[in-house]
Structures are given as C-alpha cells and as structure tokens.
C-alpha cells in the first residue's frame, strides 16, 4: 500500500515542479515590448495610412478603367467594324496614303536619243517595271504607285499593241513618276540609299532610260486604287455556316 502512495506523491510533485519551472521561466524571460516613443508610433501610423490611401486610390482607378472599358466595349462595336473596314481598305490599297517615302523618276537618256526623235517614243517595258517592283518589295516598300496608278496585289502590267499598260492605264509619256511609301523615315533613308546603287538603275540604263532616285521625304502621297476589284470564285456564306 505504501508503494502506490509514494508513486502518486512522486508524480504530483513532478507535475507541480514542472509548472513552477515554466512559471519561473516565463517571469524570467518576459515578452519583448514595443519601446518606440510616441512620435515614432505616429510616423508609423502615418505611413500605414498613406499606404492604405494609395491602395484605395489604385483600386478606385482600376475600377474606373474597368467601368470605362466595359462601357466602351458595349458602345464601340460599330466603331470597331468601321476601324476594321478602314484597315482592310488601307491594306487593299483602296485609300490614299501619306507618309515617309521616296520618289523615283524614269526619264530618257537624252544623249542616247536620236536627234529629232520625240521623247515620248521611248518605251518603258512591262518587264522593266516588274523588275523595279520586285526590287522595291525586296527593300520593304509598303505602298507604290506608277504614273499615278496604285499598285496592289492584283495589278496587271503588260504589253498590249506595243503599249505598256497598268490595269488598263497606258503609259504614254516620259518621265514616269514612281512614288514609294514606307513605315518610317529611317526606312525611307535606307530605301533611297539602296535604290541609288540598285541593279534596277543599270537595267533601265541598258534600255536608254535613267532611273533618278530622290532623297527621303517625310510626306509622300500614294494615291488610292481607283479601278473596281473583281473577286472570282467566292460566294457569301449563308447563316449557320452553310454555303
């Protein structure tokens, strides 16, 4: 009977001792206290308020942007269609374009023209014009017109009865003006330098023609394509996706 009592007493004593030890440790190592003075606390509070104000302003600004975007989205469907149509017309060459570019002039080599021969009889062949266009495209020309005729993807340049025609327009007299538009003045300057040493100038000179290249200009106007565009082998899609 004495052993159980001694064991119980020992366990109780151990628990009490453990609790006293924990209390002593807590008293010995109190929690760290904020030792900042009033001004430091006020400064910290002001910073927190400023941060809160900035966050609220940013939230309000984002909410206004979302609201404006939503309103614009609802009201701008028609405008979006108009912008898309305008962009497509520009890409198709159906609008006049002004911007950086250069001007080329195709002229006869006067010293090679026989005395008394009219200048207008010197012919610019379709092959020369096609080679010129290929070279311009290689040098990243974006908009081109020849003798006032806008060049587009479907443009046809050919010889009909010994006359050079561009989509039905006949090149009758010299000089012939070629306007070339590009994206930037930097590209216009590059294009001017490249065309001044291009192979096209030699090819024109071999045909008693001189290709003069202008300096880059910030304002070159390329006219719109004025002929009707014929679209073949295309049909409108019926509602529901069927043809």
PDB file of C-alpha atoms in Angstrom, residues 43-156:
ATOM      1  CA  UNK A  43       5.139  58.234 -38.001  1.00  0.00           C
ATOM      2  CA  UNK A  44       4.477  54.512 -38.457  1.00  0.00           C
ATOM      3  CA  UNK A  45       0.732  55.161 -38.296  1.00  0.00           C
ATOM      4  CA  UNK A  46       1.008  57.903 -40.941  1.00  0.00           C
ATOM      5  CA  UNK A  47       2.934  55.548 -43.229  1.00  0.00           C
ATOM      6  CA  UNK A  48       0.262  52.897 -42.821  1.00  0.00           C
ATOM      7  CA  UNK A  49      -2.464  55.438 -43.587  1.00  0.00           C
ATOM      8  CA  UNK A  50      -0.562  56.665 -46.642  1.00  0.00           C
ATOM      9  CA  UNK A  51      -0.171  53.102 -47.873  1.00  0.00           C
ATOM     10  CA  UNK A  52      -3.861  52.468 -47.308  1.00  0.00           C
ATOM     11  CA  UNK A  53      -4.742  55.669 -49.186  1.00  0.00           C
ATOM     12  CA  UNK A  54      -2.534  54.688 -52.134  1.00  0.00           C
ATOM     13  CA  UNK A  55      -4.098  51.241 -52.265  1.00  0.00           C
ATOM     14  CA  UNK A  56      -7.608  52.712 -52.208  1.00  0.00           C
ATOM     15  CA  UNK A  57      -6.675  55.164 -54.983  1.00  0.00           C
ATOM     16  CA  UNK A  58      -5.260  52.363 -57.101  1.00  0.00           C
ATOM     17  CA  UNK A  59      -8.362  50.234 -56.528  1.00  0.00           C
ATOM     18  CA  UNK A  60     -10.602  53.177 -57.457  1.00  0.00           C
ATOM     19  CA  UNK A  61      -8.538  53.874 -60.602  1.00  0.00           C
ATOM     20  CA  UNK A  62      -8.728  50.242 -61.714  1.00  0.00           C
ATOM     21  CA  UNK A  63     -12.467  50.175 -61.087  1.00  0.00           C
ATOM     22  CA  UNK A  64     -12.896  53.319 -63.218  1.00  0.00           C
ATOM     23  CA  UNK A  65     -10.817  51.799 -66.006  1.00  0.00           C
ATOM     24  CA  UNK A  66     -12.860  48.610 -65.920  1.00  0.00           C
ATOM     25  CA  UNK A  67     -16.069  50.606 -65.979  1.00  0.00           C
ATOM     26  CA  UNK A  68     -14.860  52.747 -68.890  1.00  0.00           C
ATOM     27  CA  UNK A  69     -13.665  49.696 -70.780  1.00  0.00           C
ATOM     28  CA  UNK A  70     -16.973  47.922 -70.279  1.00  0.00           C
ATOM     29  CA  UNK A  71     -18.892  50.993 -71.426  1.00  0.00           C
ATOM     30  CA  UNK A  72     -16.618  51.408 -74.441  1.00  0.00           C
ATOM     31  CA  UNK A  73     -16.932  47.732 -75.295  1.00  0.00           C
ATOM     32  CA  UNK A  74     -20.707  47.962 -75.321  1.00  0.00           C
ATOM     33  CA  UNK A  75     -20.799  51.155 -77.362  1.00  0.00           C
ATOM     34  CA  UNK A  76     -17.928  50.574 -79.788  1.00  0.00           C
ATOM     35  CA  UNK A  77     -18.999  47.518 -81.770  1.00  0.00           C
ATOM     36  CA  UNK A  78     -19.974  49.687 -84.706  1.00  0.00           C
ATOM     37  CA  UNK A  79     -16.800  51.757 -84.399  1.00  0.00           C
ATOM     38  CA  UNK A  80     -14.719  48.582 -84.247  1.00  0.00           C
ATOM     39  CA  UNK A  81     -16.284  47.430 -87.508  1.00  0.00           C
ATOM     40  CA  UNK A  82     -15.557  50.801 -89.090  1.00  0.00           C
ATOM     41  CA  UNK A  83     -11.936  50.701 -87.915  1.00  0.00           C
ATOM     42  CA  UNK A  84     -11.555  47.163 -89.242  1.00  0.00           C
ATOM     43  CA  UNK A  85     -13.055  48.145 -92.591  1.00  0.00           C
ATOM     44  CA  UNK A  86     -10.744  51.154 -92.818  1.00  0.00           C
ATOM     45  CA  UNK A  87      -7.730  48.985 -92.010  1.00  0.00           C
ATOM     46  CA  UNK A  88      -8.714  46.416 -94.632  1.00  0.00           C
ATOM     47  CA  UNK A  89      -9.221  49.142 -97.238  1.00  0.00           C
ATOM     48  CA  UNK A  90      -5.782  50.543 -96.471  1.00  0.00           C
ATOM     49  CA  UNK A  91      -4.173  47.123 -96.784  1.00  0.00           C
ATOM     50  CA  UNK A  92      -6.020  46.525-100.050  1.00  0.00           C
ATOM     51  CA  UNK A  93      -4.823  49.855-101.458  1.00  0.00           C
ATOM     52  CA  UNK A  94      -8.271  51.453-101.631  1.00  0.00           C
ATOM     53  CA  UNK A  95      -7.314  54.557 -99.631  1.00  0.00           C
ATOM     54  CA  UNK A  96      -4.823  57.342-100.242  1.00  0.00           C
ATOM     55  CA  UNK A  97      -1.756  57.037 -98.016  1.00  0.00           C
ATOM     56  CA  UNK A  98       0.639  59.783 -96.926  1.00  0.00           C
ATOM     57  CA  UNK A  99       3.859  59.312 -95.013  1.00  0.00           C
ATOM     58  CA  UNK A 100       7.616  58.792 -95.307  1.00  0.00           C
ATOM     59  CA  UNK A 101       8.987  57.595 -98.629  1.00  0.00           C
ATOM     60  CA  UNK A 102      10.865  58.429-101.828  1.00  0.00           C
ATOM     61  CA  UNK A 103      10.069  59.392-105.421  1.00  0.00           C
ATOM     62  CA  UNK A 104      11.612  57.788-108.499  1.00  0.00           C
ATOM     63  CA  UNK A 105      11.612  59.335-111.966  1.00  0.00           C
ATOM     64  CA  UNK A 106      12.044  57.278-115.108  1.00  0.00           C
ATOM     65  CA  UNK A 107      13.480  59.548-117.800  1.00  0.00           C
ATOM     66  CA  UNK A 108      15.053  59.053-121.227  1.00  0.00           C
ATOM     67  CA  UNK A 109      18.823  59.190-121.560  1.00  0.00           C
ATOM     68  CA  UNK A 110      18.889  62.320-123.694  1.00  0.00           C
ATOM     69  CA  UNK A 111      22.318  61.684-125.162  1.00  0.00           C
ATOM     70  CA  UNK A 112      21.145  58.297-126.499  1.00  0.00           C
ATOM     71  CA  UNK A 113      18.007  59.622-128.181  1.00  0.00           C
ATOM     72  CA  UNK A 114      18.484  60.335-131.850  1.00  0.00           C
ATOM     73  CA  UNK A 115      18.131  63.946-132.886  1.00  0.00           C
ATOM     74  CA  UNK A 116      14.533  64.750-133.832  1.00  0.00           C
ATOM     75  CA  UNK A 117      13.081  61.635-132.201  1.00  0.00           C
ATOM     76  CA  UNK A 118      10.253  62.536-129.761  1.00  0.00           C
ATOM     77  CA  UNK A 119      10.993  61.618-126.173  1.00  0.00           C
ATOM     78  CA  UNK A 120       7.586  60.000-125.792  1.00  0.00           C
ATOM     79  CA  UNK A 121       8.542  57.247-128.243  1.00  0.00           C
ATOM     80  CA  UNK A 122      10.981  55.816-125.700  1.00  0.00           C
ATOM     81  CA  UNK A 123       9.012  52.925-124.186  1.00  0.00           C
ATOM     82  CA  UNK A 124       9.146  51.653-120.591  1.00  0.00           C
ATOM     83  CA  UNK A 125       8.642  47.931-120.973  1.00  0.00           C
ATOM     84  CA  UNK A 126       6.444  45.924-118.582  1.00  0.00           C
ATOM     85  CA  UNK A 127       9.464  43.731-117.775  1.00  0.00           C
ATOM     86  CA  UNK A 128      11.431  46.742-116.507  1.00  0.00           C
ATOM     87  CA  UNK A 129       8.561  47.887-114.327  1.00  0.00           C
ATOM     88  CA  UNK A 130       8.061  44.399-112.891  1.00  0.00           C
ATOM     89  CA  UNK A 131      11.761  44.119-112.033  1.00  0.00           C
ATOM     90  CA  UNK A 132      11.610  47.537-110.412  1.00  0.00           C
ATOM     91  CA  UNK A 133       8.615  46.480-108.302  1.00  0.00           C
ATOM     92  CA  UNK A 134      10.346  43.259-107.261  1.00  0.00           C
ATOM     93  CA  UNK A 135      13.370  45.230-106.097  1.00  0.00           C
ATOM     94  CA  UNK A 136      11.227  47.756-104.228  1.00  0.00           C
ATOM     95  CA  UNK A 137       9.368  44.938-102.471  1.00  0.00           C
ATOM     96  CA  UNK A 138      12.680  43.330-101.576  1.00  0.00           C
ATOM     97  CA  UNK A 139      13.662  46.608 -99.872  1.00  0.00           C
ATOM     98  CA  UNK A 140      10.393  46.635 -97.850  1.00  0.00           C
ATOM     99  CA  UNK A 141       8.409  49.177 -99.845  1.00  0.00           C
ATOM    100  CA  UNK A 142       4.856  49.269 -98.489  1.00  0.00           C
ATOM    101  CA  UNK A 143       2.888  51.461-100.911  1.00  0.00           C
ATOM    102  CA  UNK A 144       3.729  52.054-104.581  1.00  0.00           C
ATOM    103  CA  UNK A 145       2.175  53.983-107.442  1.00  0.00           C
ATOM    104  CA  UNK A 146       3.444  54.221-111.042  1.00  0.00           C
ATOM    105  CA  UNK A 147       2.336  57.099-113.242  1.00  0.00           C
ATOM    106  CA  UNK A 148      -0.452  57.851-110.756  1.00  0.00           C
ATOM    107  CA  UNK A 149      -1.695  54.235-110.698  1.00  0.00           C
ATOM    108  CA  UNK A 150      -1.712  52.479-107.326  1.00  0.00           C
ATOM    109  CA  UNK A 151      -0.070  49.055-107.420  1.00  0.00           C
ATOM    110  CA  UNK A 152      -1.901  46.328-105.486  1.00  0.00           C
ATOM    111  CA  UNK A 153      -1.684  42.532-105.316  1.00  0.00           C
ATOM    112  CA  UNK A 154      -3.958  42.045-108.313  1.00  0.00           C
ATOM    113  CA  UNK A 155      -2.325  44.698-110.525  1.00  0.00           C
ATOM    114  CA  UNK A 156      -1.530  43.531-114.064  1.00  0.00           C
TER     115      UNK A 156
END
